[in-house]
GROMACS .gro file of C-alpha atoms in nm:
model
  347
    1MET     CA    1  11.333  -0.778   3.533
    2ARG     CA    2  11.657  -0.664   3.638
    3SER     CA    3  11.707  -0.331   3.372
    4ARG     CA    4  11.351  -0.273   3.483
    5THR     CA    5  11.380  -0.197   3.858
    6VAL     CA    6  11.680  -0.047   3.809
    7GLY     CA    7  11.503   0.216   3.618
    8PHE     CA    8  11.244   0.257   3.815
    9LEU     CA    9  11.444   0.232   4.169
   10GLY     CA   10  11.601   0.561   3.993
   11GLY     CA   11  11.305   0.714   3.835
   12HIS     CA   12  11.161   0.710   4.213
   13ARG     CA   13  11.522   0.838   4.335
   14VAL     CA   14  11.380   1.179   4.178
   15ALA     CA   15  11.034   1.127   4.308
   16VAL     CA   16  11.159   1.110   4.713
   17ALA     CA   17  11.378   1.368   4.625
   18LEU     CA   18  11.112   1.620   4.507
   19LEU     CA   19  10.908   1.472   4.784
   20VAL     CA   20  11.160   1.563   5.061
   21ALA     CA   21  11.150   1.960   4.894
   22THR     CA   22  10.814   2.012   4.886
   23VAL     CA   23  10.700   1.820   5.207
   24SER     CA   24  10.727   2.221   5.379
   25ALA     CA   25  10.455   2.366   5.175
   26LEU     CA   26  10.233   2.065   5.179
   27LEU     CA   27  10.201   2.040   5.539
   28LEU     CA   28  10.005   2.357   5.650
   29ALA     CA   29   9.947   2.383   6.005
   30SER     CA   30   9.723   2.265   6.205
   31GLY     CA   31   9.463   2.556   6.328
   32ALA     CA   32   9.172   2.508   6.594
   33SER     CA   33   8.912   2.769   6.564
   34ALA     CA   34   8.901   3.120   6.774
   35SER     CA   35   8.785   3.018   7.126
   36ALA     CA   36   8.610   3.258   7.343
   37PRO     CA   37   8.831   3.490   7.567
   38VAL     CA   38   8.896   3.380   7.921
   39LEU     CA   39   8.814   3.609   8.241
   40GLU     CA   40   8.743   3.385   8.531
   41PHE     CA   41   8.818   3.367   8.909
   42VAL     CA   42   9.106   3.073   9.027
   43ALA     CA   43   9.227   2.993   9.383
   44PRO     CA   44   9.466   2.825   9.345
   45GLY     CA   45   9.495   2.504   9.591
   46HIS     CA   46   9.123   2.610   9.753
   47ALA     CA   47   8.791   2.513   9.617
   48PHE     CA   48   8.463   2.808   9.596
   49PRO     CA   49   8.349   2.998   9.808
   50VAL     CA   50   8.604   3.225   9.876
   51THR     CA   51   8.529   3.515  10.123
   52PHE     CA   52   8.634   3.848  10.126
   53THR     CA   53   8.564   4.219  10.267
   54THR     CA   54   8.603   4.562  10.107
   55GLU     CA   55   8.624   4.895  10.236
   56SER     CA   56   8.608   5.268  10.125
   57GLY     CA   57   8.664   5.599  10.154
   58ALA     CA   58   8.462   5.891  10.054
   59VAL     CA   59   8.138   5.786   9.843
   60THR     CA   60   7.923   6.017   9.675
   61ALA     CA   61   7.575   5.925   9.464
   62GLU     CA   62   7.437   6.162   9.193
   63LEU     CA   63   7.180   6.151   8.984
   64ALA     CA   64   7.123   6.354   8.682
   65GLY     CA   65   6.886   6.610   8.694
   66PHE     CA   66   6.862   6.676   9.098
   67GLU     CA   67   7.085   6.894   9.263
   68SER     CA   68   7.087   6.698   9.558
   69VAL     CA   69   7.408   6.495   9.591
   70VAL     CA   70   7.439   6.153   9.872
   71GLU     CA   71   7.722   6.161  10.027
   72CYS     CA   72   7.903   5.932  10.264
   73ALA     CA   73   8.180   5.909  10.481
   74ALA     CA   74   8.269   5.599  10.410
   75SER     CA   75   8.148   5.214  10.324
   76THR     CA   76   8.250   4.863  10.450
   77GLY     CA   77   8.110   4.528  10.258
   78GLU     CA   78   8.131   4.143  10.274
   79GLY     CA   79   8.100   3.892  10.047
   80LYS     CA   80   8.176   3.563   9.885
   81ILE     CA   81   8.321   3.466   9.496
   82THR     CA   82   8.070   3.163   9.464
   83GLY     CA   83   8.230   3.067   9.162
   84PRO     CA   84   8.494   3.102   8.838
   85HIS     CA   85   8.255   3.394   8.691
   86SER     CA   86   8.052   3.509   9.034
   87THR     CA   87   7.987   3.691   9.304
   88LEU     CA   88   7.749   3.779   9.604
   89SER     CA   89   7.826   4.067   9.836
   90GLN     CA   90   7.643   4.355  10.071
   91TYR     CA   91   7.729   4.690  10.154
   92THR     CA   92   7.685   4.946  10.436
   93PHE     CA   93   7.769   5.323  10.410
   94THR     CA   94   7.815   5.523  10.664
   95GLY     CA   95   7.799   5.938  10.745
   96CYS     CA   96   7.534   5.944  10.502
   97LYS     CA   97   7.391   6.303  10.423
   98ALA     CA   98   7.184   6.460  10.110
   99GLU     CA   99   7.374   6.796  10.042
  100GLY     CA  100   7.172   6.993   9.848
  101THR     CA  101   6.792   7.124   9.828
  102LEU     CA  102   6.754   6.791  10.086
  103ASN     CA  103   7.001   6.890  10.345
  104ALA     CA  104   6.878   6.567  10.566
  105ASN     CA  105   7.061   6.256  10.658
  106CYS     CA  106   7.031   5.951  10.476
  107ASN     CA  107   6.966   5.587  10.587
  108SER     CA  108   6.808   5.292  10.504
  109THR     CA  109   6.452   5.145  10.730
  110GLY     CA  110   6.522   5.015  10.999
  111ALA     CA  111   6.964   5.140  11.023
  112ASN     CA  112   7.094   5.354  11.196
  113THR     CA  113   7.095   5.779  11.135
  114GLY     CA  114   7.325   5.797  10.838
  115GLU     CA  115   7.330   5.473  10.737
  116ILE     CA  116   7.261   5.294  10.393
  117VAL     CA  117   7.293   4.949  10.371
  118SER     CA  118   7.252   4.720  10.026
  119GLU     CA  119   7.040   4.459   9.926
  120GLU     CA  120   7.320   4.118   9.838
  121ILE     CA  121   7.451   4.239   9.519
  122GLU     CA  122   7.535   3.930   9.231
  123ALA     CA  123   7.844   4.076   9.020
  124GLU     CA  124   8.044   3.897   8.759
  125PRO     CA  125   8.373   3.975   8.584
  126VAL     CA  126   8.370   4.075   8.254
  127TYR     CA  127   8.613   4.281   7.999
  128ILE     CA  128   8.558   4.642   7.942
  129ASP     CA  129   8.800   4.698   7.628
  130GLN     CA  130   8.971   4.320   7.562
  131ALA     CA  131   9.219   4.531   7.321
  132ARG     CA  132   9.372   4.738   7.622
  133GLU     CA  133   9.292   4.413   7.879
  134GLU     CA  134   9.071   4.620   8.067
  135VAL     CA  135   8.884   4.401   8.352
  136GLY     CA  136   8.627   4.477   8.560
  137MET     CA  137   8.291   4.357   8.742
  138LEU     CA  138   8.004   4.371   8.623
  139LEU     CA  139   7.769   4.463   8.920
  140ASP     CA  140   7.375   4.407   8.978
  141PRO     CA  141   7.404   4.235   8.557
  142GLU     CA  142   7.011   4.213   8.624
  143GLY     CA  143   6.948   4.540   8.669
  144ASN     CA  144   6.733   4.459   9.009
  145ILE     CA  145   6.705   4.742   9.260
  146TYR     CA  146   6.983   4.699   9.507
  147MET     CA  147   6.947   4.985   9.717
  148LYS     CA  148   6.625   5.177   9.940
  149PHE     CA  149   6.696   5.447  10.167
  150GLU     CA  150   6.527   5.775  10.272
  151CYS     CA  151   6.666   6.149  10.311
  152GLY     CA  152   6.451   6.382  10.527
  153GLY     CA  153   6.155   6.164  10.417
  154GLU     CA  154   6.177   6.091  10.031
  155GLN     CA  155   6.229   5.771   9.948
  156VAL     CA  156   6.551   5.691   9.682
  157GLU     CA  157   6.598   5.385   9.490
  158ALA     CA  158   6.896   5.267   9.303
  159ARG     CA  159   6.913   4.938   9.007
  160GLY     CA  160   7.220   4.886   8.841
  161PRO     CA  161   7.389   4.735   8.659
  162PHE     CA  162   7.725   4.922   8.666
  163LEU     CA  163   8.065   4.912   8.619
  164ALA     CA  164   8.331   4.873   8.833
  165PRO     CA  165   8.705   4.865   8.679
  166ALA     CA  166   8.924   4.623   8.854
  167SER     CA  167   9.290   4.546   8.917
  168PRO     CA  168   9.517   4.366   8.930
  169VAL     CA  169   9.474   4.040   8.691
  170ASN     CA  170   9.668   3.748   8.682
  171LYS     CA  171   9.825   3.717   8.955
  172ALA     CA  172   9.760   3.546   9.278
  173THR     CA  173   9.670   3.792   9.579
  174THR     CA  174   9.445   3.885   9.855
  175SER     CA  175   9.445   4.243   9.777
  176PHE     CA  176   9.226   4.378   9.480
  177THR     CA  177   9.085   4.789   9.398
  178ALA     CA  178   8.747   4.858   9.260
  179THR     CA  179   8.666   5.216   9.119
  180LEU     CA  180   8.364   5.356   9.055
  181SER     CA  181   8.372   5.712   8.889
  182GLU     CA  182   8.067   5.889   8.715
  183SER     CA  183   8.021   6.231   8.530
  184LEU     CA  184   7.712   6.454   8.568
  185GLY     CA  185   7.498   6.144   8.693
  186VAL     CA  186   7.636   5.948   8.440
  187GLN     CA  187   7.856   5.601   8.551
  188LEU     CA  188   8.129   5.595   8.395
  189PRO     CA  189   8.250   5.344   8.201
  190ASN     CA  190   7.897   5.239   8.095
  191GLU     CA  191   8.021   5.011   7.795
  192TYR     CA  192   8.152   4.635   7.821
  193GLU     CA  193   8.188   4.307   7.597
  194THR     CA  194   8.029   4.025   7.605
  195SER     CA  195   8.235   3.662   7.513
  196SER     CA  196   8.186   3.750   7.177
  197GLY     CA  197   8.305   4.066   7.163
  198GLU     CA  198   7.980   4.256   7.145
  199LYS     CA  199   7.936   4.543   7.279
  200ARG     CA  200   7.644   4.611   7.565
  201LEU     CA  201   7.568   4.888   7.821
  202ALA     CA  202   7.607   4.923   8.190
  203LEU     CA  203   7.402   5.204   8.283
  204PRO     CA  204   7.243   5.267   8.616
  205THR     CA  205   6.923   5.446   8.727
  206GLY     CA  206   6.832   5.567   9.053
  207LYS     CA  207   6.441   5.659   9.169
  208ARG     CA  208   6.373   5.991   9.404
  209GLY     CA  209   6.028   6.030   9.547
  210THR     CA  210   5.745   5.999   9.273
  211HIS     CA  211   5.991   6.175   9.007
  212GLU     CA  212   6.035   5.944   8.685
  213PRO     CA  213   6.366   5.734   8.732
  214ALA     CA  214   6.735   5.886   8.600
  215SER     CA  215   7.058   5.758   8.555
  216THR     CA  216   7.263   5.817   8.828
  217GLY     CA  217   7.666   5.803   8.878
  218VAL     CA  218   7.880   5.690   9.197
  219GLU     CA  219   8.210   5.797   9.243
  220ALA     CA  220   8.365   5.577   9.516
  221ALA     CA  221   8.713   5.356   9.599
  222PHE     CA  222   8.687   5.036   9.700
  223THR     CA  223   8.947   4.778   9.828
  224ILE     CA  224   8.893   4.416   9.855
  225HIS     CA  225   9.071   4.144  10.059
  226THR     CA  226   9.041   3.755   9.961
  227ALA     CA  227   9.072   3.542  10.249
  228VAL     CA  228   9.265   3.309  10.029
  229PRO     CA  229   9.514   3.425   9.683
  230ILE     CA  230   9.213   3.498   9.413
  231GLU     CA  231   9.392   3.548   9.043
  232VAL     CA  232   9.163   3.757   8.785
  233ARG     CA  233   9.299   3.531   8.522
  234ALA     CA  234   9.223   3.721   8.214
  235ILE     CA  235   9.328   3.615   7.871
  236THR     CA  236   9.166   3.852   7.539
  237THR     CA  237   9.076   3.650   7.219
  238GLY     CA  238   9.396   3.804   7.070
  239GLN     CA  239   9.611   3.592   7.280
  240MET     CA  240   9.432   3.297   7.287
  241GLU     CA  241   9.497   3.311   6.849
  242ALA     CA  242   9.876   3.375   6.862
  243LYS     CA  243   9.927   3.095   7.138
  244GLN     CA  244   9.697   2.870   6.915
  245ARG     CA  245   9.904   2.986   6.634
  246GLU     CA  246  10.215   2.933   6.797
  247GLU     CA  247  10.100   2.542   6.876
  248ALA     CA  248   9.965   2.467   6.530
  249GLU     CA  249  10.350   2.558   6.401
  250LYS     CA  250  10.484   2.395   6.649
  251ALA     CA  251  10.255   2.073   6.562
  252ARG     CA  252  10.327   2.146   6.202
  253GLN     CA  253  10.738   2.143   6.199
  254ALA     CA  254  10.698   1.804   6.410
  255GLU     CA  255  10.471   1.637   6.171
  256ALA     CA  256  10.660   1.774   5.879
  257LYS     CA  257  11.008   1.598   6.083
  258ARG     CA  258  10.836   1.298   6.082
  259ALA     CA  259  10.752   1.298   5.716
  260GLU     CA  260  11.107   1.397   5.612
  261GLU     CA  261  11.210   1.118   5.817
  262THR     CA  262  11.003   0.885   5.669
  263ILE     CA  263  11.103   0.982   5.307
  264ALA     CA  264  11.453   0.902   5.405
  265LYS     CA  265  11.342   0.575   5.552
  266LEU     CA  266  11.237   0.545   5.187
  267ARG     CA  267  11.492   0.684   4.999
  268GLY     CA  268  11.701   0.420   5.192
  269GLU     CA  269  11.485   0.153   5.141
  270VAL     CA  270  11.538   0.232   4.767
  271ALA     CA  271  11.928   0.309   4.758
  272ALA     CA  272  11.912  -0.086   4.909
  273GLY     CA  273  11.639  -0.202   4.694
  274LYS     CA  274  11.457  -0.405   4.938
  275HIS     CA  275  11.147  -0.370   4.772
  276ALA     CA  276  10.975  -0.454   4.496
  277GLU     CA  277  10.846  -0.226   4.257
  278GLU     CA  278  10.514  -0.270   4.370
  279SER     CA  279  10.538  -0.284   4.718
  280LEU     CA  280  10.811   0.080   4.719
  281SER     CA  281  10.507   0.214   4.419
  282ALA     CA  282  10.206   0.122   4.653
  283LYS     CA  283  10.421   0.279   4.973
  284LEU     CA  284  10.543   0.595   4.816
  285THR     CA  285  10.159   0.660   4.637
  286ALA     CA  286   9.995   0.611   4.976
  287LEU     CA  287  10.236   0.908   5.135
  288GLU     CA  288  10.217   1.129   4.871
  289ARG     CA  289   9.830   1.080   4.916
  290ARG     CA  290   9.835   1.166   5.267
  291LEU     CA  291  10.076   1.406   5.268
  292LYS     CA  292   9.799   1.628   5.014
  293GLU     CA  293   9.486   1.517   5.232
  294GLU     CA  294   9.693   1.664   5.494
  295ALA     CA  295   9.720   2.023   5.345
  296ARG     CA  296   9.372   2.039   5.194
  297ARG     CA  297   9.190   1.928   5.550
  298LYS     CA  298   9.430   2.160   5.749
  299ARG     CA  299   9.412   2.456   5.453
  300GLU     CA  300   9.029   2.434   5.526
  301VAL     CA  301   9.068   2.482   5.935
  302LEU     CA  302   9.274   2.783   5.873
  303LEU     CA  303   9.091   2.927   5.608
  304ALA     CA  304   8.730   2.794   5.857
  305SER     CA  305   8.954   2.966   6.158
  306ALA     CA  306   9.039   3.334   5.908
  307LEU     CA  307   8.662   3.337   5.812
  308LYS     CA  308   8.525   3.334   6.157
  309ARG     CA  309   8.744   3.647   6.288
  310CYS     CA  310   8.626   3.816   5.929
  311LYS     CA  311   8.228   3.790   6.089
  312ARG     CA  312   8.393   3.988   6.410
  313GLU     CA  313   8.566   4.266   6.164
  314PRO     CA  314   8.307   4.582   6.093
  315ALA     CA  315   8.056   4.492   5.786
  316ARG     CA  316   8.233   4.735   5.551
  317LYS     CA  317   8.562   4.563   5.557
  318ARG     CA  318   8.448   4.189   5.584
  319SER     CA  319   8.387   4.116   5.249
  320GLN     CA  320   8.747   4.238   5.190
  321CYS     CA  321   8.871   4.024   5.493
  322ARG     CA  322   8.669   3.716   5.307
  323ALA     CA  323   8.827   3.764   4.955
  324GLN     CA  324   9.186   3.802   5.121
  325ALA     CA  325   9.146   3.455   5.349
  326GLU     CA  326   9.009   3.233   5.056
  327HIS     CA  327   9.291   3.384   4.797
  328LYS     CA  328   9.549   3.278   5.077
  329TYR     CA  329   9.465   2.949   5.162
  330GLY     CA  330   9.244   2.832   4.815
  331GLY     CA  331   8.903   2.970   4.886
  332THR     CA  332   8.720   2.609   4.954
  333VAL     CA  333   8.552   2.526   5.346
  334ARG     CA  334   8.382   2.157   5.258
  335LYS     CA  335   8.043   2.143   5.467
  336GLY     CA  336   7.915   1.801   5.318
  337LYS     CA  337   8.025   1.839   4.965
  338ALA     CA  338   7.937   2.213   4.984
  339SER     CA  339   8.197   2.477   4.923
  340THR     CA  340   8.224   2.810   5.084
  341THR     CA  341   8.086   3.017   4.819
  342GLU     CA  342   7.832   2.747   4.766
  343SER     CA  343   7.792   2.749   5.137
  344ARG     CA  344   7.703   3.137   5.155
  345SER     CA  345   7.556   3.181   4.835
  346ARG     CA  346   7.264   2.922   4.979
  347THR     CA  347   7.248   3.180   5.324
   0.00000   0.00000   0.00000
């Protein structure tokens, strides 16, 4: 019996050494699926709502297809940030005139001559371009009438939605800028991204008298002053995924270290002959099984994350992206007992 045990222990010295050499390869980083980008208002140390005021210099508005341009000398506004993703505000424009064919003062009903007062305008922060980390405010996202006024007896209506690039981001401050730009009666930029990366249009329109609605563009530069410091927190999908990869690598290294410590302990136990053949064999077998199962599970998670990213690729690149992901991570993602390939074929 003695010689049998010594032979067993000697054989498992080799087994333990092999496990130490391969543990890092067996343990893959655990990867959570890619999260949606973060874009929100944060008020450190304060609760919402947070009030704000705005001011601007000259404001011009042009309706596509018409020679007349509405020009205002200045504007002021006030509003509140109602939550992490929403604001409400109202604006008053002064010294407003229609230059061109109308050549008349403009004003809202009941307002002073040359004074235009907006309706209450909803807005939310959006990514204009995640890749460039460009952020803006999407005003009047539902496309309601946000302003009515009259120039020389002719009624004018304005509808959203429209975009105003804003800055700064990722910095707590009480002063922000928002800029409206247009070209030939078309608001620029006029496209933004949803949280899933889908591109959507934001095309404001205007209606003059009995004419059909047409695209409209506004030029203005606003300064916004908040009652307390506010941060426009903007973390793109790419930044989120990089952070997840970093955290996953740290977790993988910590787990590999724990596994190596366990194996080192077992090696010491083997060397000291503290356990009988059956007990030691069971521990080593259980450890090997756990390492392999963890590796398999983590490969599946990484593959699922990679395939999800492939869906955001252009259609012509998706097949190649999927093939590369399946080749890299083994090509199986279990859904119940189905593989990725089987699940895809049923779809």
